[in-house]
XYZ file of N, CA and C in Angstrom:
462
model
N 9.772 -34.258 23.451
C 9.428 -32.908 23.825
C 9.024 -32.143 22.559
N 7.815 -31.615 22.537
C 7.300 -30.895 21.378
C 7.912 -29.502 21.305
N 8.128 -29.038 20.094
C 8.679 -27.715 19.860
C 7.541 -26.719 19.702
N 7.591 -25.601 20.399
C 6.578 -24.570 20.256
C 6.852 -23.777 18.988
N 5.851 -23.042 18.505
C 6.030 -22.199 17.324
C 7.150 -21.184 17.560
N 7.171 -20.603 18.767
C 8.193 -19.606 19.080
C 9.585 -20.231 19.033
N 9.738 -21.394 19.645
C 11.035 -22.080 19.634
C 11.438 -22.417 18.202
N 10.455 -22.832 17.407
C 10.740 -23.163 16.015
C 11.334 -21.959 15.283
N 10.692 -20.789 15.403
C 11.171 -19.618 14.674
C 12.465 -19.055 15.237
N 12.725 -19.307 16.507
C 13.982 -18.849 17.089
C 15.129 -19.761 16.668
N 14.890 -21.081 16.663
C 15.973 -22.035 16.450
C 16.023 -22.662 15.058
N 14.914 -22.705 14.348
C 14.870 -23.409 13.068
C 15.840 -22.877 12.022
N 16.008 -21.552 11.876
C 16.919 -21.079 10.834
C 18.323 -21.664 10.923
N 18.784 -21.947 12.117
C 20.120 -22.533 12.256
C 20.181 -23.917 11.615
N 19.113 -24.687 11.731
C 19.092 -26.022 11.157
C 18.666 -26.038 9.703
N 17.731 -25.177 9.347
C 17.202 -25.180 7.979
C 18.223 -24.604 7.000
N 19.156 -23.816 7.486
C 20.175 -23.223 6.609
C 20.958 -24.293 5.860
N 21.156 -25.449 6.481
C 21.902 -26.529 5.822
C 21.183 -27.014 4.573
N 19.859 -27.075 4.625
C 19.097 -27.524 3.464
C 19.057 -26.438 2.402
N 18.744 -25.217 2.789
C 18.618 -24.129 1.825
C 19.955 -23.791 1.176
N 21.025 -23.868 1.948
C 22.342 -23.528 1.397
C 22.896 -24.639 0.515
N 22.290 -25.830 0.628
C 22.746 -26.932 -0.199
C 23.866 -27.733 0.416
N 24.192 -27.480 1.688
C 25.295 -28.214 2.305
C 24.844 -29.529 2.923
N 23.556 -29.758 2.997
C 23.063 -30.999 3.590
C 21.722 -31.373 3.003
N 21.342 -32.624 3.162
C 20.053 -33.068 2.650
C 19.061 -33.303 3.766
N 19.504 -33.109 5.008
C 18.578 -33.251 6.128
C 18.955 -32.267 7.216
N 17.956 -31.889 8.014
C 18.201 -30.923 9.065
C 19.125 -31.478 10.137
N 19.047 -32.752 10.447
C 19.837 -33.331 11.508
C 21.330 -33.305 11.232
N 21.684 -33.263 9.976
C 23.077 -33.347 9.559
C 23.926 -32.184 10.059
N 23.408 -30.982 10.016
C 24.193 -29.803 10.375
C 23.581 -29.012 11.522
N 22.896 -29.695 12.436
C 22.277 -29.014 13.564
C 23.334 -28.512 14.540
N 23.203 -27.264 14.978
C 24.109 -26.776 16.020
C 23.903 -27.570 17.311
N 24.903 -27.574 18.173
C 24.805 -28.293 19.443
C 23.556 -27.877 20.206
N 22.894 -28.854 20.777
C 21.714 -28.588 21.587
C 20.414 -28.547 20.810
N 20.469 -28.600 19.479
C 19.247 -28.526 18.674
C 18.931 -29.843 17.979
N 19.657 -30.907 18.292
C 19.458 -32.185 17.612
C 18.031 -32.700 17.778
N 17.390 -32.390 18.927
C 16.022 -32.875 19.160
C 15.035 -32.317 18.141
N 15.316 -31.131 17.587
C 14.415 -30.574 16.577
C 14.390 -31.441 15.318
N 15.546 -31.943 14.923
C 15.642 -32.733 13.696
C 14.797 -33.989 13.775
N 14.642 -34.556 14.946
C 13.879 -35.789 15.099
C 12.382 -35.556 14.979
N 11.937 -34.331 15.142
C 10.506 -34.033 15.124
C 10.013 -33.562 13.758
N 10.892 -33.287 12.838
C 10.487 -32.651 11.609
C 10.004 -33.662 10.582
N 9.075 -33.254 9.783
C 8.444 -34.095 8.777
C 9.368 -34.247 7.566
N 9.837 -35.462 7.314
C 10.815 -35.693 6.244
C 10.238 -35.371 4.861
N 8.965 -35.625 4.653
C 8.345 -35.331 3.355
C 8.404 -33.824 3.057
N 8.157 -33.016 4.069
C 8.216 -31.565 3.876
C 9.665 -31.116 3.711
N 10.569 -31.722 4.458
C 11.984 -31.397 4.283
C 12.438 -31.729 2.862
N 11.974 -32.850 2.331
C 12.305 -33.226 0.954
C 11.754 -32.188 -0.028
N 10.523 -31.711 0.224
C 9.924 -30.676 -0.631
C 10.790 -29.414 -0.611
N 11.226 -29.008 0.580
C 12.062 -27.809 0.690
C 13.403 -28.035 -0.008
N 13.952 -29.235 0.145
C 15.216 -29.564 -0.545
C 15.038 -29.432 -2.055
N 13.942 -29.969 -2.579
C 13.682 -29.899 -4.026
C 13.398 -28.468 -4.478
N 12.896 -27.631 -3.583
C 12.536 -26.248 -3.909
C 13.592 -25.242 -3.480
N 14.744 -25.714 -3.009
C 15.717 -24.812 -2.396
C 16.206 -23.710 -3.337
N 16.360 -24.012 -4.621
C 16.798 -22.980 -5.561
C 15.758 -21.868 -5.669
N 14.496 -22.254 -5.741
C 13.422 -21.268 -5.826
C 13.311 -20.475 -4.536
N 13.457 -21.149 -3.396
C 13.413 -20.464 -2.099
C 14.533 -19.422 -2.047
N 15.745 -19.826 -2.430
C 16.886 -18.895 -2.422
C 16.648 -17.720 -3.366
N 16.192 -18.029 -4.571
C 15.950 -16.980 -5.572
C 14.903 -15.982 -5.086
N 13.789 -16.487 -4.571
C 12.704 -15.615 -4.115
C 13.137 -14.785 -2.912
N 13.826 -15.414 -1.973
C 14.293 -14.695 -0.784
C 15.299 -13.616 -1.170
N 16.251 -13.964 -2.006
C 17.265 -12.992 -2.422
C 16.651 -11.817 -3.171
N 15.631 -12.078 -3.980
C 14.963 -11.008 -4.725
C 14.306 -9.995 -3.786
N 13.953 -10.452 -2.588
C 13.302 -9.572 -1.604
C 14.243 -9.184 -0.462
N 15.540 -9.472 -0.622
C 16.550 -9.183 0.409
C 16.189 -9.808 1.755
N 15.815 -11.078 1.710
C 15.466 -11.834 2.911
C 16.409 -13.020 3.054
N 16.654 -13.476 4.274
C 17.440 -14.699 4.450
C 16.628 -15.904 3.947
N 17.167 -16.713 3.060
C 16.427 -17.865 2.524
C 15.948 -18.821 3.605
N 16.723 -18.964 4.677
C 16.311 -19.897 5.724
C 15.027 -19.448 6.419
N 14.767 -18.147 6.481
C 13.512 -17.684 7.075
C 12.336 -17.980 6.162
N 12.517 -17.771 4.860
C 11.450 -18.102 3.906
C 11.176 -19.603 3.961
N 12.230 -20.409 3.999
C 12.066 -21.860 4.076
C 11.399 -22.278 5.386
N 11.734 -21.621 6.484
C 11.132 -21.953 7.781
C 9.635 -21.655 7.776
N 9.241 -20.532 7.190
C 7.812 -20.201 7.100
C 7.113 -21.212 6.199
N 7.728 -21.545 5.091
C 7.168 -22.540 4.173
C 6.988 -23.875 4.889
N 7.993 -24.288 5.643
C 7.897 -25.544 6.390
C 6.719 -25.498 7.364
N 6.630 -24.437 8.120
C 5.567 -24.326 9.123
C 4.192 -24.333 8.473
N 4.032 -23.620 7.374
C 2.727 -23.588 6.686
C 2.357 -24.955 6.131
N 3.337 -25.673 5.615
C 3.046 -27.004 5.069
C 2.700 -28.009 6.164
N 3.254 -27.840 7.370
C 2.941 -28.790 8.446
C 1.530 -28.611 8.970
N 0.969 -27.431 8.802
C -0.375 -27.179 9.327
C -1.453 -27.302 8.262
N -1.071 -27.740 7.071
C -2.017 -27.829 5.952
C -2.376 -29.293 5.689
N -3.652 -29.549 5.444
C -4.111 -30.913 5.201
C -4.865 -30.996 3.879
N -5.217 -32.216 3.502
C -6.007 -32.427 2.286
C -7.333 -31.689 2.377
N -7.973 -31.724 3.548
C -9.250 -31.040 3.734
C -9.074 -29.534 3.580
N -7.994 -28.985 4.121
C -7.711 -27.564 3.925
C -7.581 -27.235 2.443
N -6.848 -28.069 1.726
C -6.645 -27.861 0.289
C -7.980 -27.863 -0.455
N -8.834 -28.818 -0.125
C -10.158 -28.905 -0.750
C -10.961 -27.635 -0.462
N -10.999 -27.230 0.802
C -11.743 -26.024 1.181
C -11.184 -24.778 0.508
N -9.859 -24.692 0.387
C -9.234 -23.542 -0.275
C -9.630 -23.473 -1.742
N -9.576 -24.611 -2.405
C -9.948 -24.637 -3.826
C -11.417 -24.290 -4.010
N -12.263 -24.873 -3.188
C -13.697 -24.616 -3.276
C -13.997 -23.150 -2.956
N -13.434 -22.657 -1.869
C -13.676 -21.270 -1.484
C -13.215 -20.279 -2.523
N -12.062 -20.544 -3.127
C -11.548 -19.610 -4.124
C -12.368 -19.647 -5.412
N -13.059 -20.756 -5.662
C -13.938 -20.825 -6.834
C -15.141 -19.895 -6.659
N -15.510 -19.615 -5.407
C -16.663 -18.771 -5.119
C -16.273 -17.351 -4.735
N -15.013 -16.988 -4.987
C -14.589 -15.618 -4.758
C -14.233 -15.285 -3.320
N -14.085 -16.301 -2.475
C -13.670 -16.055 -1.095
C -12.168 -15.786 -1.047
N -11.638 -15.550 0.138
C -10.222 -15.205 0.292
C -9.494 -16.255 1.131
N -9.418 -17.488 0.624
C -8.754 -18.532 1.409
C -7.239 -18.451 1.266
N -6.550 -19.175 2.134
C -5.099 -19.327 2.021
C -4.836 -20.411 0.991
N -3.929 -20.139 0.049
C -3.748 -21.038 -1.087
C -2.299 -21.480 -1.223
N -2.119 -22.728 -1.601
C -0.818 -23.250 -1.989
C 0.079 -23.658 -0.843
N 1.310 -23.986 -1.194
C 2.275 -24.517 -0.243
C 2.561 -23.578 0.910
N 2.613 -22.280 0.653
C 2.922 -21.337 1.725
C 1.679 -20.649 2.287
N 0.502 -21.117 1.874
C -0.761 -20.646 2.431
C -0.907 -19.126 2.380
N -0.753 -18.575 1.190
C -0.898 -17.136 0.975
C -2.334 -16.836 0.565
N -2.946 -15.868 1.211
C -4.291 -15.437 0.835
C -4.203 -14.597 -0.435
N -5.270 -14.624 -1.209
C -5.313 -13.813 -2.429
C -5.172 -12.341 -2.063
N -5.776 -11.920 -0.961
C -5.656 -10.521 -0.531
C -4.206 -10.175 -0.193
N -3.468 -11.110 0.416
C -2.061 -10.869 0.760
C -1.217 -10.778 -0.506
N -1.494 -11.648 -1.478
C -0.759 -11.598 -2.744
C -1.026 -10.277 -3.461
N -2.272 -9.830 -3.413
C -2.612 -8.553 -4.043
C -1.870 -7.405 -3.363
N -1.849 -7.397 -2.020
C -1.116 -6.355 -1.283
C 0.363 -6.373 -1.659
N 0.939 -7.570 -1.687
C 2.353 -7.699 -2.029
C 2.622 -7.229 -3.451
N 1.606 -7.324 -4.309
C 1.739 -6.874 -5.688
C 1.316 -5.431 -5.901
N 1.011 -4.739 -4.789
C 0.647 -3.327 -4.893
C -0.793 -3.072 -5.283
N -1.653 -4.066 -5.149
C -3.069 -3.932 -5.516
C -3.940 -3.942 -4.269
N -5.122 -3.357 -4.395
C -6.106 -3.383 -3.320
C -7.067 -4.532 -3.598
N -7.125 -5.497 -2.678
C -7.974 -6.682 -2.861
C -9.427 -6.304 -3.143
N -9.919 -5.284 -2.468
C -11.326 -4.889 -2.608
C -11.661 -4.395 -4.011
N -10.651 -3.962 -4.754
C -10.921 -3.425 -6.100
C -10.486 -4.365 -7.225
N -10.099 -5.591 -6.885
C -9.686 -6.544 -7.931
C -10.857 -6.876 -8.846
N -10.584 -6.904 -10.132
C -11.602 -7.381 -11.067
C -11.658 -8.904 -10.970
N -12.671 -9.509 -11.543
C -12.780 -10.967 -11.531
C -11.564 -11.604 -12.216
N -11.112 -10.982 -13.318
C -9.959 -11.505 -14.043
C -8.683 -11.419 -13.195
N -8.495 -10.310 -12.480
C -7.323 -10.177 -11.615
C -7.379 -11.194 -10.473
N -8.576 -11.364 -9.899
C -8.756 -12.345 -8.827
C -8.372 -13.738 -9.333
N -8.887 -14.119 -10.498
C -8.585 -15.437 -11.067
C -7.097 -15.577 -11.390
N -6.479 -14.493 -11.825
C -5.053 -14.524 -12.123
C -4.241 -14.794 -10.850
N -4.565 -14.106 -9.758
C -3.883 -14.359 -8.480
C -4.144 -15.783 -8.011
N -5.378 -16.239 -8.132
C -5.740 -17.601 -7.712
C -4.886 -18.625 -8.459
N -4.791 -18.483 -9.770
C -4.010 -19.397 -10.601
C -2.531 -19.362 -10.200
N -1.999 -18.162 -10.016
C -0.588 -18.021 -9.646
C -0.292 -18.687 -8.305
N -1.197 -18.546 -7.343
C -0.947 -19.087 -6.007
C -0.999 -20.611 -5.971
N -1.657 -21.240 -6.922
C -1.649 -22.702 -6.993
C -0.384 -23.231 -7.665
N 0.421 -22.349 -8.244
C 1.704 -22.717 -8.838
C 2.772 -22.622 -7.747
N 3.469 -23.716 -7.477
C 4.418 -23.761 -6.359
C 5.485 -22.675 -6.446
N 6.108 -22.500 -7.592
C 7.176 -21.511 -7.725
C 6.645 -20.099 -7.490
N 5.501 -19.780 -8.064
C 4.932 -18.447 -7.879
C 4.435 -18.252 -6.452
N 3.956 -19.323 -5.831
C 3.504 -19.253 -4.445
C 4.675 -18.887 -3.528
N 5.829 -19.481 -3.766
C 7.020 -19.162 -2.979
C 7.435 -17.712 -3.228
N 7.322 -17.244 -4.482
C 7.599 -15.837 -4.782
C 6.703 -14.921 -3.955
N 5.415 -15.240 -3.930
C 4.471 -14.404 -3.185
C 4.711 -14.480 -1.685
N 5.163 -15.613 -1.181
C 5.522 -15.706 0.233
C 6.625 -14.695 0.543
N 7.683 -14.701 -0.253
C 8.799 -13.776 -0.028
C 8.347 -12.320 -0.192
N 7.538 -12.052 -1.205
C 7.047 -10.680 -1.428
C 6.195 -10.214 -0.251
N 5.368 -11.107 0.282
C 4.487 -10.725 1.381
C 5.287 -10.507 2.669
N 6.280 -11.335 2.916
C 7.129 -11.126 4.089
C 7.845 -9.786 3.963
N 8.346 -9.470 2.773
C 8.996 -8.161 2.553
C 7.995 -7.036 2.782
N 6.771 -7.181 2.278
C 5.722 -6.176 2.470
C 5.474 -5.949 3.972
N 5.390 -7.041 4.740
C 5.156 -6.928 6.176
C 6.326 -6.237 6.891
N 7.537 -6.500 6.448
C 8.705 -5.923 7.090
C 8.885 -4.442 6.747
N 8.424 -4.053 5.559
C 8.556 -2.639 5.144
C 7.417 -1.853 5.729
């Protein structure tokens, strides 16, 4: 049985908390009753990435007063929908000044600028390149994910 996006966001934080909190190395290990089927559907490679990035996820989420499991859940979802072709198109598009979604959490340069208090339309070429470079860095990309979620919530 496939999990819908809505079901994922409603139920995933309960399972992903085990990875982000450091109490488990897999989602299946600490799944609440009735959610075991979710663990069988999740991509282990992405779970491993989140496990390796859990300190950064926690740090970025805490800096923005967000629950780390929500930041990790968004990161997981963005990574599952991203492919090599998407990555190629993002890199190519950003070289030509377009506004593609970049990096592990698929943050647009315009979203990063908003989260940083800047207006995308008025970015200089140097500022645009600076955001582009930052978004290709995994740690900074996770920071911008948390900042953008905070921006949306405020």
